[in-house]
Coordinates of N, CA and C in Angstrom, one line a residue:
M12 N 0.8 -1.2 0.0 CA 0.0 0.0 0.0 C 0.9 1.2 0.0
T13 N 0.5 2.2 -0.8 CA 1.3 3.5 -0.9 C 1.1 4.3 0.4
V14 N 2.2 4.8 0.8 CA 2.2 5.7 2.0 C 1.5 7.0 1.6
P15 N 0.4 7.4 2.3 CA -0.3 8.6 1.9 C 0.5 9.9 2.3
T16 N 0.1 11.0 1.6 CA 0.6 12.3 1.9 C -0.4 12.9 2.9
I17 N 0.1 13.2 4.1 CA -0.8 13.7 5.2 C -0.6 15.2 5.2
L18 N -1.7 15.9 4.8 CA -1.7 17.4 4.8 C -2.4 17.9 6.1
L19 N -1.7 18.7 6.8 CA -2.3 19.3 8.0 C -2.9 20.7 7.6
L20 N -4.2 20.8 8.0 CA -4.9 22.0 7.7 C -5.2 22.8 9.0
P21 N -4.4 23.7 9.5 CA -4.6 24.4 10.7 C -5.8 25.4 10.6
G22 N -6.3 25.9 11.7 CA -7.3 26.8 11.7 C -6.8 28.2 11.7
W23 N -7.7 29.2 12.0 CA -7.4 30.6 12.1 C -6.2 30.8 13.0
Q24 N -5.3 31.6 12.5 CA -4.1 32.0 13.2 C -3.0 30.9 13.2
N25 N -3.2 29.8 12.5 CA -2.2 28.7 12.4 C -2.2 27.9 13.7
S26 N -1.4 26.9 13.7 CA -1.2 26.0 14.9 C 0.1 26.4 15.5
D27 N 0.1 26.8 16.8 CA 1.3 27.2 17.5 C 2.1 25.9 17.9
P28 N 3.4 26.1 18.4 CA 4.2 25.0 18.6 C 3.7 23.9 19.6
P29 N 2.9 24.3 20.6 CA 2.4 23.2 21.5 C 1.2 22.4 20.9
H30 N 0.6 22.9 19.8 CA -0.5 22.3 19.1 C -0.1 20.9 18.6
W31 N -1.1 20.0 18.7 CA -0.8 18.6 18.2 C -0.5 18.6 16.7
Q32 N -1.0 19.5 15.9 CA -0.7 19.5 14.5 C 0.8 19.9 14.3
S33 N 1.3 20.8 15.1 CA 2.7 21.2 15.0 C 3.6 20.1 15.5
R34 N 3.1 19.4 16.5 CA 3.9 18.2 17.0 C 3.9 17.1 16.0
W35 N 2.8 16.8 15.3 CA 2.7 15.8 14.3 C 3.6 16.1 13.1
E36 N 3.7 17.4 12.8 CA 4.6 17.9 11.7 C 6.1 17.5 12.1
A37 N 6.4 17.8 13.4 CA 7.8 17.6 13.8 C 8.1 16.1 14.0
V38 N 7.1 15.4 14.6 CA 7.4 14.0 14.9 C 7.2 13.0 13.7
Y39 N 6.2 13.2 12.9 CA 5.9 12.3 11.8 C 6.2 12.8 10.4
G40 N 6.5 14.1 10.3 CA 6.9 14.7 9.0 C 5.7 15.0 8.2
D41 N 4.5 15.1 8.8 CA 3.3 15.5 8.1 C 3.5 16.9 7.5
R42 N 2.8 17.2 6.4 CA 3.0 18.5 5.7 C 1.9 19.5 6.0
R43 N 2.3 20.6 6.6 CA 1.3 21.7 6.8 C 1.0 22.5 5.5
V44 N -0.2 22.7 5.3 CA -0.6 23.6 4.2 C -0.5 25.0 4.7
E45 N 0.5 25.7 4.2 CA 0.8 27.1 4.6 C -0.1 28.0 3.8
Q46 N -0.8 28.8 4.6 CA -1.7 29.8 4.0 C -1.0 31.2 3.9
H47 N -1.4 32.0 2.9 CA -0.8 33.3 2.7 C -1.2 34.3 3.8
E48 N -2.4 34.1 4.4 CA -2.9 35.0 5.4 C -3.6 34.2 6.5
W49 N -2.9 34.1 7.7 CA -3.5 33.4 8.8 C -4.5 34.2 9.6
M50 N -4.3 35.5 9.6 CA -5.1 36.3 10.5 C -6.4 36.8 9.9
R51 N -6.4 37.0 8.6 CA -7.7 37.3 7.9 C -7.9 36.3 6.7
P52 N -8.3 35.1 7.1 CA -8.4 34.0 6.1 C -9.6 34.3 5.1
L53 N -9.3 34.1 3.8 CA -10.3 34.2 2.8 C -10.6 32.8 2.3
R54 N -11.8 32.4 2.2 CA -12.2 31.1 1.9 C -11.6 30.7 0.5
G55 N -11.8 31.6 -0.5 CA -11.3 31.3 -1.8 C -9.8 31.1 -1.9
D56 N -9.0 31.9 -1.2 CA -7.6 31.8 -1.1 C -7.2 30.5 -0.4
W57 N -7.8 30.2 0.7 CA -7.5 29.0 1.4 C -7.8 27.7 0.6
S58 N -8.9 27.8 -0.1 CA -9.3 26.6 -0.9 C -8.3 26.4 -2.1
A59 N -7.9 27.6 -2.7 CA -6.9 27.5 -3.8 C -5.6 26.9 -3.3
R60 N -5.1 27.2 -2.1 CA -3.9 26.7 -1.5 C -4.0 25.2 -1.3
L61 N -5.2 24.8 -0.8 CA -5.4 23.3 -0.6 C -5.4 22.6 -1.9
E62 N -6.1 23.2 -2.9 CA -6.1 22.6 -4.2 C -4.7 22.4 -4.8
E63 N -3.9 23.4 -4.6 CA -2.5 23.3 -5.1 C -1.7 22.2 -4.4
E64 N -1.9 22.0 -3.1 CA -1.2 21.0 -2.4 C -1.7 19.6 -2.8
V65 N -3.1 19.4 -3.0 CA -3.6 18.1 -3.4 C -3.1 17.8 -4.7
L66 N -3.1 18.7 -5.7 CA -2.6 18.5 -7.0 C -1.1 18.1 -7.0
A67 N -0.3 18.7 -6.1 CA 1.1 18.5 -6.0 C 1.5 17.1 -5.4
A68 N 0.6 16.6 -4.7 CA 0.8 15.3 -4.0 C 1.0 14.2 -5.0
T69 N 2.0 13.3 -4.7 CA 2.3 12.2 -5.6 C 1.7 10.9 -5.1
A70 N 1.1 11.0 -3.9 CA 0.5 9.8 -3.3 C -0.9 10.2 -2.9
P71 N -1.8 9.2 -2.6 CA -3.1 9.6 -2.1 C -3.0 10.5 -0.8
V72 N -3.9 11.4 -0.7 CA -3.9 12.5 0.3 C -4.8 12.1 1.5
V73 N -4.3 12.4 2.7 CA -5.2 12.4 3.9 C -5.2 13.8 4.5
L74 N -6.4 14.3 4.7 CA -6.5 15.7 5.2 C -6.7 15.6 6.7
V75 N -5.9 16.3 7.5 CA -6.0 16.3 8.9 C -6.2 17.8 9.3
A76 N -7.5 18.1 9.6 CA -7.9 19.5 9.8 C -8.3 19.8 11.2
H77 N -8.1 21.0 11.6 CA -8.5 21.5 12.9 C -9.2 22.8 12.8
S78 N -10.3 22.9 13.5 CA -11.1 24.2 13.6 C -11.5 24.7 12.2
L79 N -11.1 25.9 11.8 CA -11.4 26.4 10.5 C -11.0 25.5 9.4
G80 N -9.9 24.7 9.6 CA -9.5 23.8 8.6 C -10.6 22.8 8.3
C81 N -11.4 22.4 9.2 CA -12.6 21.5 9.0 C -13.5 22.1 8.0
I82 N -13.8 23.4 8.2 CA -14.8 24.2 7.4 C -14.2 24.3 6.0
L83 N -12.9 24.5 5.9 CA -12.1 24.5 4.6 C -12.3 23.2 3.9
V84 N -12.2 22.1 4.5 CA -12.3 20.8 3.8 C -13.7 20.7 3.2
A85 N -14.7 21.1 3.9 CA -16.1 21.0 3.3 C -16.3 21.9 2.1
A86 N -15.7 23.2 2.3 CA -15.9 24.2 1.2 C -15.1 23.7 0.0
W87 N -13.9 23.2 0.2 CA -13.0 22.8 -0.9 C -13.6 21.6 -1.6
A88 N -14.1 20.6 -0.9 CA -14.7 19.4 -1.4 C -15.9 19.7 -2.3
A89 N -16.6 20.7 -2.0 CA -17.8 21.0 -2.7 C -17.5 21.6 -4.1
H90 N -16.3 22.0 -4.3 CA -15.9 22.7 -5.6 C -14.8 22.0 -6.4
S91 N -14.0 21.2 -5.7 CA -12.8 20.7 -6.3 C -13.2 19.5 -7.3
R92 N -12.4 19.4 -8.3 CA -12.6 18.2 -9.2 C -11.5 17.1 -8.9
N93 N -10.8 17.4 -7.8 CA -9.7 16.5 -7.4 C -9.9 15.8 -6.1
T94 N -11.2 15.7 -5.7 CA -11.4 15.0 -4.4 C -11.1 13.5 -4.5
H95 N -11.0 12.9 -5.7 CA -10.7 11.5 -5.8 C -9.3 11.2 -5.3
K96 N -8.4 12.3 -5.2 CA -7.1 12.1 -4.7 C -7.0 12.0 -3.2
V97 N -8.2 12.3 -2.5 CA -8.2 12.2 -1.0 C -8.7 10.9 -0.6
R98 N -7.9 10.2 0.2 CA -8.3 8.9 0.8 C -9.2 9.0 2.0
A99 N -9.0 10.0 2.8 CA -9.8 10.2 4.0 C -9.5 11.5 4.7
A100 N -10.3 11.9 5.6 CA -10.1 13.2 6.3 C -10.4 12.9 7.8
F101 N -9.5 13.5 8.7 CA -9.7 13.5 10.1 C -9.9 14.9 10.5
L102 N -11.2 15.2 11.0 CA -11.6 16.5 11.3 C -11.7 16.7 12.8
V103 N -11.0 17.7 13.3 CA -11.0 17.9 14.7 C -11.5 19.3 15.1
A104 N -12.5 19.3 16.0 CA -12.9 20.5 16.6 C -13.3 21.6 15.6
P105 N -14.3 21.4 14.8 CA -14.7 22.4 13.8 C -15.2 23.7 14.6
G106 N -14.9 24.8 14.0 CA -15.4 26.1 14.5 C -16.8 26.4 13.9
D107 N -17.7 26.9 14.7 CA -19.0 27.3 14.2 C -19.0 28.7 13.6
L108 N -18.6 28.8 12.3 CA -18.5 30.1 11.7 C -19.8 30.7 11.3
E109 N -20.9 30.1 11.7 CA -22.3 30.7 11.6 C -22.7 31.4 12.8
R110 N -21.9 31.2 13.9 CA -22.2 31.8 15.2 C -21.8 33.3 15.0
E111 N -22.7 34.2 15.5 CA -22.5 35.6 15.2 C -21.1 36.2 15.6
D112 N -20.6 35.8 16.8 CA -19.3 36.4 17.2 C -18.2 35.9 16.3
L113 N -18.2 34.6 15.9 CA -17.2 34.1 15.0 C -17.3 34.6 13.6
R114 N -18.6 34.8 13.1 CA -18.8 35.3 11.8 C -18.2 36.7 11.6
E115 N -18.4 37.5 12.7 CA -17.8 38.9 12.7 C -16.3 38.8 12.7
L116 N -15.7 37.9 13.5 CA -14.3 37.8 13.6 C -13.6 37.2 12.4
I117 N -14.3 36.3 11.7 CA -13.7 35.6 10.5 C -14.8 35.6 9.5
P118 N -15.0 36.8 8.8 CA -16.1 36.9 7.8 C -15.8 36.1 6.5
G119 N -16.9 35.8 5.8 CA -16.7 35.2 4.5 C -16.8 33.7 4.5
W120 N -16.9 33.1 5.7 CA -17.0 31.6 5.7 C -18.3 31.0 6.0
A121 N -19.3 31.9 6.3 CA -20.7 31.4 6.4 C -21.4 31.7 5.2
P122 N -22.4 30.9 4.8 CA -22.7 29.7 5.5 C -21.7 28.5 5.3
I123 N -21.7 27.7 6.3 CA -20.8 26.5 6.2 C -21.4 25.5 5.2
V124 N -20.5 25.0 4.3 CA -21.0 24.0 3.4 C -21.4 22.8 4.1
R125 N -22.6 22.3 3.9 CA -23.2 21.2 4.7 C -23.7 20.1 3.7
Q126 N -22.7 19.5 3.0 CA -23.1 18.4 2.1 C -22.1 17.2 2.4
P127 N -22.5 16.0 2.0 CA -21.6 14.8 2.3 C -20.3 15.0 1.6
L128 N -19.2 14.6 2.3 CA -17.9 14.6 1.8 C -17.7 13.4 0.9
P129 N -17.0 13.5 -0.2 CA -16.9 12.4 -1.2 C -15.8 11.4 -0.8
F130 N -15.4 11.5 0.5 CA -14.3 10.5 0.9 C -14.7 10.2 2.4
R131 N -14.0 9.2 2.9 CA -14.3 8.8 4.3 C -13.8 9.9 5.2
A132 N -14.6 10.1 6.3 CA -14.2 11.1 7.3 C -14.6 10.7 8.7
L133 N -13.7 11.2 9.6 CA -13.9 11.0 11.0 C -13.8 12.3 11.7
M134 N -14.8 12.7 12.5 CA -14.7 13.9 13.3 C -14.7 13.7 14.7
M135 N -13.8 14.4 15.4 CA -13.7 14.4 16.9 C -13.9 15.8 17.4
A136 N -14.7 16.0 18.4 CA -14.9 17.3 19.0 C -15.2 17.1 20.5
A137 N -14.9 18.1 21.3 CA -15.2 18.0 22.7 C -16.6 18.6 23.0
N138 N -17.2 18.2 24.1 CA -18.5 18.6 24.4 C -18.5 20.0 25.1
D139 N -17.3 20.5 25.4 CA -17.1 21.8 26.0 C -16.3 22.8 25.2
D140 N -16.3 22.6 23.8 CA -15.5 23.4 22.9 C -16.1 24.9 23.0
P141 N -15.3 25.9 23.3 CA -15.9 27.2 23.3 C -16.2 27.8 22.0
Y142 N -15.8 27.2 20.9 CA -16.0 27.7 19.5 C -17.1 26.9 18.8
C143 N -17.6 25.9 19.3 CA -18.7 25.1 18.7 C -19.4 24.2 19.7
S144 N -20.7 24.3 19.8 CA -21.4 23.4 20.7 C -21.3 22.0 20.2
A145 N -21.5 21.0 21.1 CA -21.5 19.6 20.7 C -22.6 19.3 19.7
E146 N -23.8 20.0 19.9 CA -24.9 19.8 19.0 C -24.5 20.2 17.6
R147 N -23.9 21.4 17.5 CA -23.5 21.9 16.1 C -22.4 21.0 15.5
S148 N -21.4 20.6 16.3 CA -20.4 19.7 15.7 C -21.0 18.4 15.2
R149 N -21.9 17.8 16.0 CA -22.5 16.6 15.6 C -23.3 16.8 14.3
G150 N -24.0 17.9 14.2 CA -24.8 18.2 13.0 C -23.9 18.3 11.8
M151 N -22.7 18.9 11.9 CA -21.8 19.0 10.8 C -21.3 17.6 10.4
A152 N -20.9 16.8 11.4 CA -20.5 15.5 11.1 C -21.6 14.7 10.4
R153 N -22.8 14.8 10.8 CA -23.9 14.1 10.1 C -24.0 14.6 8.7
D154 N -24.0 15.9 8.5 CA -24.2 16.5 7.2 C -23.0 16.1 6.3
W155 N -21.8 16.0 6.8 CA -20.6 15.7 6.0 C -20.4 14.1 5.9
S156 N -21.3 13.3 6.5 CA -21.2 11.9 6.5 C -20.0 11.4 7.2
A157 N -19.6 12.1 8.2 CA -18.4 11.8 9.0 C -18.8 11.0 10.2
R158 N -18.0 10.0 10.6 CA -18.3 9.3 11.9 C -17.8 10.3 13.0
Y159 N -18.6 10.3 14.0 CA -18.4 11.3 15.1 C -17.9 10.6 16.4
I160 N -16.9 11.2 17.0 CA -16.4 10.8 18.3 C -16.4 11.9 19.3
D161 N -17.1 11.7 20.4 CA -17.2 12.7 21.4 C -15.9 12.6 22.3
A162 N -15.1 13.7 22.3 CA -13.9 13.7 23.1 C -14.1 14.0 24.5
G163 N -15.3 14.2 25.0 CA -15.6 14.5 26.3 C -15.2 16.0 26.6
R164 N -14.6 16.2 27.8 CA -14.2 17.6 28.1 C -12.7 17.7 27.6
G165 N -12.5 18.7 26.7 CA -11.2 18.9 26.1 C -11.0 20.3 25.5
G166 N -12.0 21.1 25.6 CA -12.0 22.4 25.1 C -11.9 22.4 23.5
H167 N -11.0 23.2 23.0 CA -11.0 23.3 21.5 C -10.0 22.2 20.9
L168 N -9.5 21.3 21.7 CA -8.6 20.3 21.3 C -7.4 20.9 20.5
N169 N -6.8 21.9 21.2 CA -5.6 22.6 20.6 C -4.5 22.6 21.6
G170 N -3.5 23.5 21.4 CA -2.3 23.5 22.3 C -2.7 23.7 23.7
E171 N -3.7 24.6 24.0 CA -4.2 24.9 25.3 C -4.8 23.7 26.0
S172 N -5.2 22.7 25.2 CA -5.9 21.5 25.8 C -4.8 20.5 26.4
G173 N -3.5 20.8 26.2 CA -2.5 19.9 26.8 C -2.4 18.5 26.2
L174 N -2.7 18.4 24.9 CA -2.7 17.1 24.2 C -1.3 16.6 23.9
G175 N -0.3 17.5 23.8 CA 1.1 17.1 23.5 C 1.1 16.5 22.1
D176 N 1.8 15.4 22.0 CA 1.9 14.7 20.7 C 0.5 14.0 20.3
W177 N -0.4 13.9 21.2 CA -1.7 13.4 21.1 C -1.7 12.0 20.4
P178 N -1.1 11.0 21.1 CA -1.0 9.7 20.5 C -2.4 9.0 20.3
E179 N -3.4 9.4 21.1 CA -4.8 8.9 20.9 C -5.3 9.3 19.6
G180 N -5.1 10.6 19.2 CA -5.6 11.1 18.0 C -4.8 10.4 16.8
R181 N -3.6 10.2 17.0 CA -2.8 9.6 15.9 C -3.3 8.1 15.7
Q182 N -3.7 7.5 16.8 CA -4.2 6.1 16.6 C -5.5 6.1 15.9
L183 N -6.4 7.1 16.2 CA -7.6 7.3 15.5 C -7.4 7.5 14.0
L184 N -6.4 8.3 13.7 CA -6.0 8.5 12.2 C -5.5 7.2 11.6
N185 N -4.7 6.5 12.3 CA -4.2 5.2 11.8 C -5.3 4.2 11.6
D186 N -6.2 4.1 12.5 CA -7.4 3.2 12.4 C -8.2 3.6 11.2
L187 N -8.4 4.9 11.0 CA -9.2 5.4 9.8 C -8.5 5.0 8.5
L188 N -7.2 5.0 8.5 CA -6.5 4.6 7.3 C -6.5 3.1 7.0
K189 N -6.7 2.4 8.1 CA -6.8 0.9 7.9 C -8.2 0.5 7.3
E190 N -9.2 1.3 7.5 CA -10.5 1.0 7.0 C -10.5 1.1 5.5
E191 N -11.2 0.2 4.8 CA -11.3 0.3 3.4 C -12.6 0.0 2.9

C-alpha cells in the first residue's frame, strides 16, 4: 500500500508549537498547508492553496484538519474536481462560523458548506468546545457523512488542551486509514 501524503490544515491563526498539529509535523513529518494570510483568512484563497497541495501530492492524500481547517475541507470538497485524490479526512474541533461572534471575527466563511464529503471522514470534538457546541459539531459530522467521536471535556482540542503529541488522535487517524 502506498504511504499517503498527510496534509495538516490548521485553523485561524495557524497552529502554535504546542498544538498537536505542530507536534505531528515535527514527529511524523506531516506537511502543513501554509496559507498566505493566517489572521484574515479568505475562503477562496485557502481553498486554492489546498487545491495546489492536493494536485502536487504524488500519493493519495489524507486531510488532517483543525477548527477552520474542517470548514475549509467541506468548502473545498464542494468545488474541487480532485477529491478523488483524497483517501480520508480526520476533522478535529470544527469552529462554528455561523455563530454571530465568529462570523464577525472571521467573515466570509458562512454559511458552512453542509453536504456529504466524497471521501471517508472521522470527526472528533469536545463537548465543552468554546467555539462550537456539541450539537453543532454533531450536526456538521452528520451532514458531512463523517463518523463522530465525542472527546468529552477537552476544550478546543488545541495546544491549550494539553494534548502534546496526542497519541490517541494519531491512533484514530491510523485506524481510519486501515478502513477500506
